[in-house]
Short mmCIF file of C-alpha atoms in Angstrom, two decimals:
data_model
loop_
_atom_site.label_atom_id
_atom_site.label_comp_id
_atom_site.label_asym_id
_atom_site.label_seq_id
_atom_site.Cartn_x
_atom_site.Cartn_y
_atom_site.Cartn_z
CA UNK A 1 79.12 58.71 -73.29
CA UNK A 2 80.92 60.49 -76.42
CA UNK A 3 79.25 63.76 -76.08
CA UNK A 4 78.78 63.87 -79.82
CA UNK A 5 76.73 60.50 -79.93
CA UNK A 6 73.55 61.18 -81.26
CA UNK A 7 70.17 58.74 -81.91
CA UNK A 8 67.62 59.15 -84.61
CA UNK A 9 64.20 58.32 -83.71
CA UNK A 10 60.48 59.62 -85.56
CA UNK A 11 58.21 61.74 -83.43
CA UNK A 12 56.35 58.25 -83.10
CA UNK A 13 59.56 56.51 -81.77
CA UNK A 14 60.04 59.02 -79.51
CA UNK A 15 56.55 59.67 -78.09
CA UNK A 16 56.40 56.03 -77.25
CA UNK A 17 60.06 55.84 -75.61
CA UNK A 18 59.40 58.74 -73.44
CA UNK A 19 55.78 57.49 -72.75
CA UNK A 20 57.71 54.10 -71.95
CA UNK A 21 59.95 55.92 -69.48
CA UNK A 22 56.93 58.02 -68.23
CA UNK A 23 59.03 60.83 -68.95
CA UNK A 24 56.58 64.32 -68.36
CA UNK A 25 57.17 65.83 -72.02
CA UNK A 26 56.14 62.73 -73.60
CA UNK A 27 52.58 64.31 -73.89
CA UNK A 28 53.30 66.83 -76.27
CA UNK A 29 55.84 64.57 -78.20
CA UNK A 30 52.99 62.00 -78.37
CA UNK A 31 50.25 65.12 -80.20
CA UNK A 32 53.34 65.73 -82.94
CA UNK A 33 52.30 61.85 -83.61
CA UNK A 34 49.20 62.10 -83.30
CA UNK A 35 49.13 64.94 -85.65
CA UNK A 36 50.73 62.65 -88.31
CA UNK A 37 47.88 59.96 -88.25
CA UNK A 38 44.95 60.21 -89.78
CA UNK A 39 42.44 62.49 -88.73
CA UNK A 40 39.21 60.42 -86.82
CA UNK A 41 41.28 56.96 -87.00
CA UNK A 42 40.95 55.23 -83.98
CA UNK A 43 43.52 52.45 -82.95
CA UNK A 44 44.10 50.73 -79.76
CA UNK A 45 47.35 51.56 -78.02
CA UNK A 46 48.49 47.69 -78.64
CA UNK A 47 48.23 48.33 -82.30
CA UNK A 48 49.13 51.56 -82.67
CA UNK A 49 52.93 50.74 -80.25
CA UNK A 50 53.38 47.36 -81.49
CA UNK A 51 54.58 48.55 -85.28
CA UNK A 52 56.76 51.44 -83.27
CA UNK A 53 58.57 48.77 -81.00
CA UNK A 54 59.36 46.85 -83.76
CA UNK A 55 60.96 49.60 -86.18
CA UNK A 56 63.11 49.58 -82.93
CA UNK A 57 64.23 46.30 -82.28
CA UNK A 58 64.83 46.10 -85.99
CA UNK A 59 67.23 49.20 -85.72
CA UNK A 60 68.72 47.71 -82.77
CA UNK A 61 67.81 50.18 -80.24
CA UNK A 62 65.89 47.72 -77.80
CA UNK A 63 64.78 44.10 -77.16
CA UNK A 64 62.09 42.24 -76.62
CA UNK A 65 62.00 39.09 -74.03
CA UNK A 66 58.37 37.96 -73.60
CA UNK A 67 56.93 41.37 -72.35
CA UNK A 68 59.40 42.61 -71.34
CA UNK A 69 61.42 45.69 -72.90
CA UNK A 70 65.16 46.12 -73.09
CA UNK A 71 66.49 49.55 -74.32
CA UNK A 72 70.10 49.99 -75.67
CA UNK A 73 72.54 51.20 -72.63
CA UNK A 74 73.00 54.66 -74.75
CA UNK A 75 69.70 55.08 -75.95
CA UNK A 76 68.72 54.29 -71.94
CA UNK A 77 71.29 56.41 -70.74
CA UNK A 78 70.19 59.32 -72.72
CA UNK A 79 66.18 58.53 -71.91
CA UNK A 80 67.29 58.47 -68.23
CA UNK A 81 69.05 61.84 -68.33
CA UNK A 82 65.84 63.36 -70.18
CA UNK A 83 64.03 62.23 -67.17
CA UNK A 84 65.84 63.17 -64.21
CA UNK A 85 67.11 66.46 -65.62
CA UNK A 86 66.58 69.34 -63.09
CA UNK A 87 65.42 72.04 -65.98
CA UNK A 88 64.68 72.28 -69.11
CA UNK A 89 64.51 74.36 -72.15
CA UNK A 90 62.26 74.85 -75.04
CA UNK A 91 62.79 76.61 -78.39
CA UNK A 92 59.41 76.51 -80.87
CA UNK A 93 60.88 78.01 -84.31
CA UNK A 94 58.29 78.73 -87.26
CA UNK A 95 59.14 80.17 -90.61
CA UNK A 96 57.10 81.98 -92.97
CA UNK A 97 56.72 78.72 -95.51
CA UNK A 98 55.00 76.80 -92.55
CA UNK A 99 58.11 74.19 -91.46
CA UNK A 100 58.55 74.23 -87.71
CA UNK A 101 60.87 73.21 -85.22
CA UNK A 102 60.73 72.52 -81.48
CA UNK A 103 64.47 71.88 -79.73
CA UNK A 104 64.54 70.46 -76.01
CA UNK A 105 67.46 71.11 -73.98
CA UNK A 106 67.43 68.65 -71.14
CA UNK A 107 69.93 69.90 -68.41
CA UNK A 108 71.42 68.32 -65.31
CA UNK A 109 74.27 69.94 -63.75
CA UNK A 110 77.10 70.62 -66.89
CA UNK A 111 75.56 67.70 -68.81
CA UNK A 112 72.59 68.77 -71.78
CA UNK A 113 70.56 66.00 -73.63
CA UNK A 114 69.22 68.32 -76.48
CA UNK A 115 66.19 66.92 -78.25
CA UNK A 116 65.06 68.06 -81.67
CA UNK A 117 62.41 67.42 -84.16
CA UNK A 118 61.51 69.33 -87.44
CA UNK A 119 58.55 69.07 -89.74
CA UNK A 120 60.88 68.81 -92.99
CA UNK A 121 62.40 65.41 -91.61
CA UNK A 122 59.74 64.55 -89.20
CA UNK A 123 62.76 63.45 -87.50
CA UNK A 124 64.04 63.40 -83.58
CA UNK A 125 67.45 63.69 -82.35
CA UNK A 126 68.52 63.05 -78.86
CA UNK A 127 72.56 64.73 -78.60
CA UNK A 128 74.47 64.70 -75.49
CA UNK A 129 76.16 67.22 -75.15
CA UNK A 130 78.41 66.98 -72.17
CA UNK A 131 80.52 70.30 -72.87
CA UNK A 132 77.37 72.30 -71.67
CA UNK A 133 74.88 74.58 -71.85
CA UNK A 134 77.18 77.18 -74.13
CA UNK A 135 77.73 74.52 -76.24
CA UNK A 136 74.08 74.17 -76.78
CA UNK A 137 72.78 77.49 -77.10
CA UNK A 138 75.55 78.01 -79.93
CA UNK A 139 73.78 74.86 -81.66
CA UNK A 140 70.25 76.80 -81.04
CA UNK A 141 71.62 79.79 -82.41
CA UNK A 142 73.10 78.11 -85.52
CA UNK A 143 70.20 75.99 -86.24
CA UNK A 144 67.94 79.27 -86.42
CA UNK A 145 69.75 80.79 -89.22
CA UNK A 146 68.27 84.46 -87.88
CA UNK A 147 69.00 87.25 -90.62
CA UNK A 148 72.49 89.13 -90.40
CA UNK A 149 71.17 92.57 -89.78
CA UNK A 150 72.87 96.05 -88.33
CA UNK A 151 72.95 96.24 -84.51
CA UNK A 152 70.32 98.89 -83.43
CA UNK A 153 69.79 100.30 -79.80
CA UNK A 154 66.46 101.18 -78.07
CA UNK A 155 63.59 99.53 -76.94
CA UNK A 156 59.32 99.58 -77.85
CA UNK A 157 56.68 99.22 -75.77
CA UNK A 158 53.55 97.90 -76.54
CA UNK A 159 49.85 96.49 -75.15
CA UNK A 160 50.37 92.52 -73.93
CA UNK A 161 47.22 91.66 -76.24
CA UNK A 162 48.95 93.70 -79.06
CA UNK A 163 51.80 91.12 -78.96
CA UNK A 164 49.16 88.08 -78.57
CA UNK A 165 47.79 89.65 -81.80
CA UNK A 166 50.52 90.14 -83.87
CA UNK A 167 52.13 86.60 -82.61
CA UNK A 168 49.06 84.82 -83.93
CA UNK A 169 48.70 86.85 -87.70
CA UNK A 170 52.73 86.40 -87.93
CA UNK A 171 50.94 82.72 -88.13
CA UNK A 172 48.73 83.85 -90.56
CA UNK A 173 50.71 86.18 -92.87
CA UNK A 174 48.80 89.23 -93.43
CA UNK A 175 50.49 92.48 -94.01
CA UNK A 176 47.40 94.72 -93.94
CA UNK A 177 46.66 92.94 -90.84
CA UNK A 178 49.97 93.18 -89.09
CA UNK A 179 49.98 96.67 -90.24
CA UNK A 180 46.46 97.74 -88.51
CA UNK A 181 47.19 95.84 -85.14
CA UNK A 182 49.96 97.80 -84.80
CA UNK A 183 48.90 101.01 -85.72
CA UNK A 184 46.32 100.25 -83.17
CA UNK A 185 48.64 100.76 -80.09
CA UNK A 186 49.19 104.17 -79.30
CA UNK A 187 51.95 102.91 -76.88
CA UNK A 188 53.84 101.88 -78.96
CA UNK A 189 53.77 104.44 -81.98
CA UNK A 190 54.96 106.98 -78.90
CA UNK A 191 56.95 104.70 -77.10
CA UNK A 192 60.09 104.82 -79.57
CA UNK A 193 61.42 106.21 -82.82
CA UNK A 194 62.01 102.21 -83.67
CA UNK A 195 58.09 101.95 -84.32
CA UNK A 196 58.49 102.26 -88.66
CA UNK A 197 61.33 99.85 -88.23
CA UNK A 198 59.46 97.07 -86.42
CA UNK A 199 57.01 97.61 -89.21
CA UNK A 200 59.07 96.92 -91.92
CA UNK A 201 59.99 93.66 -89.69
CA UNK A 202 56.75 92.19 -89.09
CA UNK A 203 55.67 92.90 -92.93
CA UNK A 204 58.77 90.88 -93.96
CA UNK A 205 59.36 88.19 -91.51
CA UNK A 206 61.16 84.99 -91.97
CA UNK A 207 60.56 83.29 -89.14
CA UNK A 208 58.96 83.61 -85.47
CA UNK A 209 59.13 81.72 -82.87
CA UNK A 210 59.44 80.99 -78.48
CA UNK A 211 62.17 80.40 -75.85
CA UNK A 212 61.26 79.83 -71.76
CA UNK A 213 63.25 77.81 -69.31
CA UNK A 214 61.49 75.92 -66.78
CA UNK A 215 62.69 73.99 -63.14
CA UNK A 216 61.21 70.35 -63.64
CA UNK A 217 58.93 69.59 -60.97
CA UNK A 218 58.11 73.14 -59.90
CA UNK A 219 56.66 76.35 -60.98
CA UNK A 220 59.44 77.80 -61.70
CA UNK A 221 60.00 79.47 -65.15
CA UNK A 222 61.42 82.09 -66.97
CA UNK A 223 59.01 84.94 -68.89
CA UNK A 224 58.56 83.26 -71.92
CA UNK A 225 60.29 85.24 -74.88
CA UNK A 226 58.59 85.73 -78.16
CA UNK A 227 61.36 86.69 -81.16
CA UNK A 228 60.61 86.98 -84.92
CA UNK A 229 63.66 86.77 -87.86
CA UNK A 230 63.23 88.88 -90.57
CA UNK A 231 66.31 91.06 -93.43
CA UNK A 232 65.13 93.97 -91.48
CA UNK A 233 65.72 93.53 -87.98
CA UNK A 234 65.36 90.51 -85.35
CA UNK A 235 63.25 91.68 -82.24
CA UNK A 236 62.32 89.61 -79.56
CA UNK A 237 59.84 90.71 -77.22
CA UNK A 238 59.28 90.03 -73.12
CA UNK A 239 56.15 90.46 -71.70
CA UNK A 240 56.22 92.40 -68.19
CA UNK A 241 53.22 91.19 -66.45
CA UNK A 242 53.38 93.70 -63.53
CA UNK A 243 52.23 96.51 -65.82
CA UNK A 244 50.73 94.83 -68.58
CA UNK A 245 52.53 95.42 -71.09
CA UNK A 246 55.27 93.88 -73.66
CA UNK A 247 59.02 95.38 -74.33
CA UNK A 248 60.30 94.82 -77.61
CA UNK A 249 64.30 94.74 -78.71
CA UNK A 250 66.04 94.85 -82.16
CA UNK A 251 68.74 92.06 -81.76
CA UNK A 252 71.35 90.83 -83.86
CA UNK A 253 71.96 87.25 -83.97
CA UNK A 254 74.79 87.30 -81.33
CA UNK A 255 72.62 89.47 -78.58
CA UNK A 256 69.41 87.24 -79.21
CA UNK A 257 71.61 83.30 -78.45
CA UNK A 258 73.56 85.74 -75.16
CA UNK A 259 69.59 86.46 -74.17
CA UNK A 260 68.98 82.77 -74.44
CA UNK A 261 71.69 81.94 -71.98
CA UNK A 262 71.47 84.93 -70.03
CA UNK A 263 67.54 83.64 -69.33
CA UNK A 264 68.58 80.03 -68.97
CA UNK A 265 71.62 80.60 -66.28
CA UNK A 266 69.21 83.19 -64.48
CA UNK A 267 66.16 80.55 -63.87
CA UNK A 268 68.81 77.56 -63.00
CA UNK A 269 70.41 80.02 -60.02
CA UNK A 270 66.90 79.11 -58.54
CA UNK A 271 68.43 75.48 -58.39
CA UNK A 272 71.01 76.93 -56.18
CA UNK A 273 71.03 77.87 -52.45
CA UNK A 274 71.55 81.26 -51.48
#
């Protein structure tokens, strides 16, 4: 398969197809749907799928003989690959005017299906990207567009339920807000002379957002990493659950897609025997 073949589906498309292939992450594709109908409308599966499967026998993408389904041999392929992948990652991207993002990496040995959907198309596209997974946390990197800012050294600590807080409000833009929940943790006013310049961050951020790798199948994942975009410095932030507490790290755009792979290549060595 050309590895920069790539097939366009809607959120509906796609929570069917990977409900079709009983594919595990076609629960929380099929809520993105569901979030797109209206509210209290109920509609039998028949009714709701049969519209979907058409759109996609009218694009060409499967068949229908009796009831039976035929998929396309790519669009199969690239289903089949979702579903026997040995890990996977997930990206959740927000920005401050309310558009999100969620990008799937789907990885099985050097081979990567990515997967990725935005609110501002409402679209899904499934890319395989056979060069591997460098290739594709380059294309996560570029597709966040995180602020060009000055490199900075050090490191804050903070409270775990401090960084619940200030994830949710980053939801909720509030800068008096932001402003008091941080204040509110003497760790991390003492914890590091960085404390004004996270701050200025939170009170101006672009976007926000998560990253965790996780072994299909298993319980295996990496600590999920929180990270926030903003003209005054990009942090991302690692909770440490031994001691209860969150680190946070200024990062430039370069040291934020290395942590990416750094956390991806670190949870797949699990894959591999010692």
């Amino acid at each position: 398969m050309s590895s920069s073949y790539t097939v366009q589906l809607t959120a509906a498309e796609a929570a069917f197809l990977f409900q079709l292939m009983d594919i595990s992450e076609g629960e929380a594709w099929f809520k993105i749907y569901e979030a797109n109908e209206e509210r209290g409308k109920e509609i039998p599966p028949e009714q709701r799928y049969a519209p979907i499967a058409k759109g996609l026998e009218d694009a060409g993408l499967l068949a229908m003989e009796g009831r039976e389904i035929i998929l396309d041999v790519v669009l199969l392929e690239l289903l089949n690959s979702c579903k026997y992948s040995s890990a996977v990652t997930i990206l959740r991207s927000c920005t401050a005017q309310g558009q999100s993002s969620i990008t799937y990496g789907f990885i099985s040995g050097t081979q990567v299906i990515e997967m990725k959907w935005s609110s501002e198309t409402g679209e899904v596209l499934l890319t395989a990207l056979e060069e591997g997974l460098e290739t594709f946390v380059s294309r996560m990197g570029d597709n966040l567009l995180l602020p060009d800012v000055e490199e900075q050294s050090g490191r804050i600590s903070m409270e775990r339920e401090t960084l619940n807080r200030l994830v949710y409000q980053l939801s909720h833009p509030d800068d008096k807000m932001l402003q008091s929940i941080l204040q509110n943790d003497q760790i991390a006013q003492a914890s590091s002379p960085l404390f004004p310049a996270l701050m200025e961050a939170c009170a101006s951020a672009r976007q926000q957002g998560t990253f965790e790798a996780v072994i299909r199948g298993t319980e295996l994942r990496s600590a999920t990493v929180y990270y926030i975009g903003s003209p005054q410095g990009n942090w991302l932030f690692i909770q440490d659950a031994e001691r209860d507490l969150a680190q946070g790290y200024p990062v430039t755009e370069p040291e934020f897609i290395q942590t990416v792979y750094l956390i991806t290549t670190r949870t797949l060595s699990a894959l591999t025997p010692n």
